[in-house]
């Protein structure tokens, strides 16, 4: 791409130097349009590649956090303000899963347990909670999940994924669907709100 870019730029510059007020500029304008399309296509390709690399880096970073959890709400010394979360690492993923499964025992207390998400995933999770509501968003095994408009569970990795789900939710639905919510959807929502 770099060699093509340099070649086209040199060609374009030489044509500009050769033009005079009497020269027909149609060929020059056509070259400019083709060059502009080339640049736009190249930039879109690079943007896609950067986004793909960023997602892969995020996945690799999450694999490194598999044995780490965050404990929130544990009191500190009096007068120290809001308690800071405690980050702890366990020896293996099985033990981490056992602790995660036992977190339902913390219900009703001020102490909560959460996964140690990357900055990108945490941002998407917080955005999902803001746009869809706390009861429709949760994390499990380092993935962010949301309930869509029909009660369907979706895995979300970025704001674009969330935007698609929210846009489907805001579209008008037929009256028959609105009048009665499926029983499966209510049961699933009740089960997931405990997560």
PDB file of N, CA and C in Angstrom, residues 36 42 60 62 94 107 190:
ATOM      1  N   UNK A  36      -8.473   9.404  -4.189  1.00  0.00           N
ATOM      2  CA  UNK A  36      -9.269   9.601  -2.973  1.00  0.00           C
ATOM      3  C   UNK A  36      -9.953   8.290  -2.556  1.00  0.00           C
ATOM      4  N   UNK A  42      -8.106   2.275   1.907  1.00  0.00           N
ATOM      5  CA  UNK A  42      -6.945   1.921   2.724  1.00  0.00           C
ATOM      6  C   UNK A  42      -7.188   2.262   4.188  1.00  0.00           C
ATOM      7  N   UNK A  60      -6.514 -11.708  25.004  1.00  0.00           N
ATOM      8  CA  UNK A  60      -5.296 -12.242  25.621  1.00  0.00           C
ATOM      9  C   UNK A  60      -5.167 -11.733  27.053  1.00  0.00           C
ATOM     10  N   UNK A  62      -7.564 -10.808  29.036  1.00  0.00           N
ATOM     11  CA  UNK A  62      -8.572 -11.451  29.886  1.00  0.00           C
ATOM     12  C   UNK A  62      -8.145 -12.868  30.273  1.00  0.00           C
ATOM     13  N   UNK A  94     -10.560 -23.656  38.676  1.00  0.00           N
ATOM     14  CA  UNK A  94     -11.622 -24.404  39.360  1.00  0.00           C
ATOM     15  C   UNK A  94     -11.987 -23.765  40.699  1.00  0.00           C
ATOM     16  N   UNK A 107     -25.607 -12.242  49.095  1.00  0.00           N
ATOM     17  CA  UNK A 107     -26.807 -11.434  48.875  1.00  0.00           C
ATOM     18  C   UNK A 107     -27.342 -10.905  50.201  1.00  0.00           C
ATOM     19  N   UNK A 190     -35.441 -13.600  35.726  1.00  0.00           N
ATOM     20  CA  UNK A 190     -35.382 -13.817  37.179  1.00  0.00           C
ATOM     21  C   UNK A 190     -34.115 -14.553  37.581  1.00  0.00           C
TER      22      UNK A 190
END
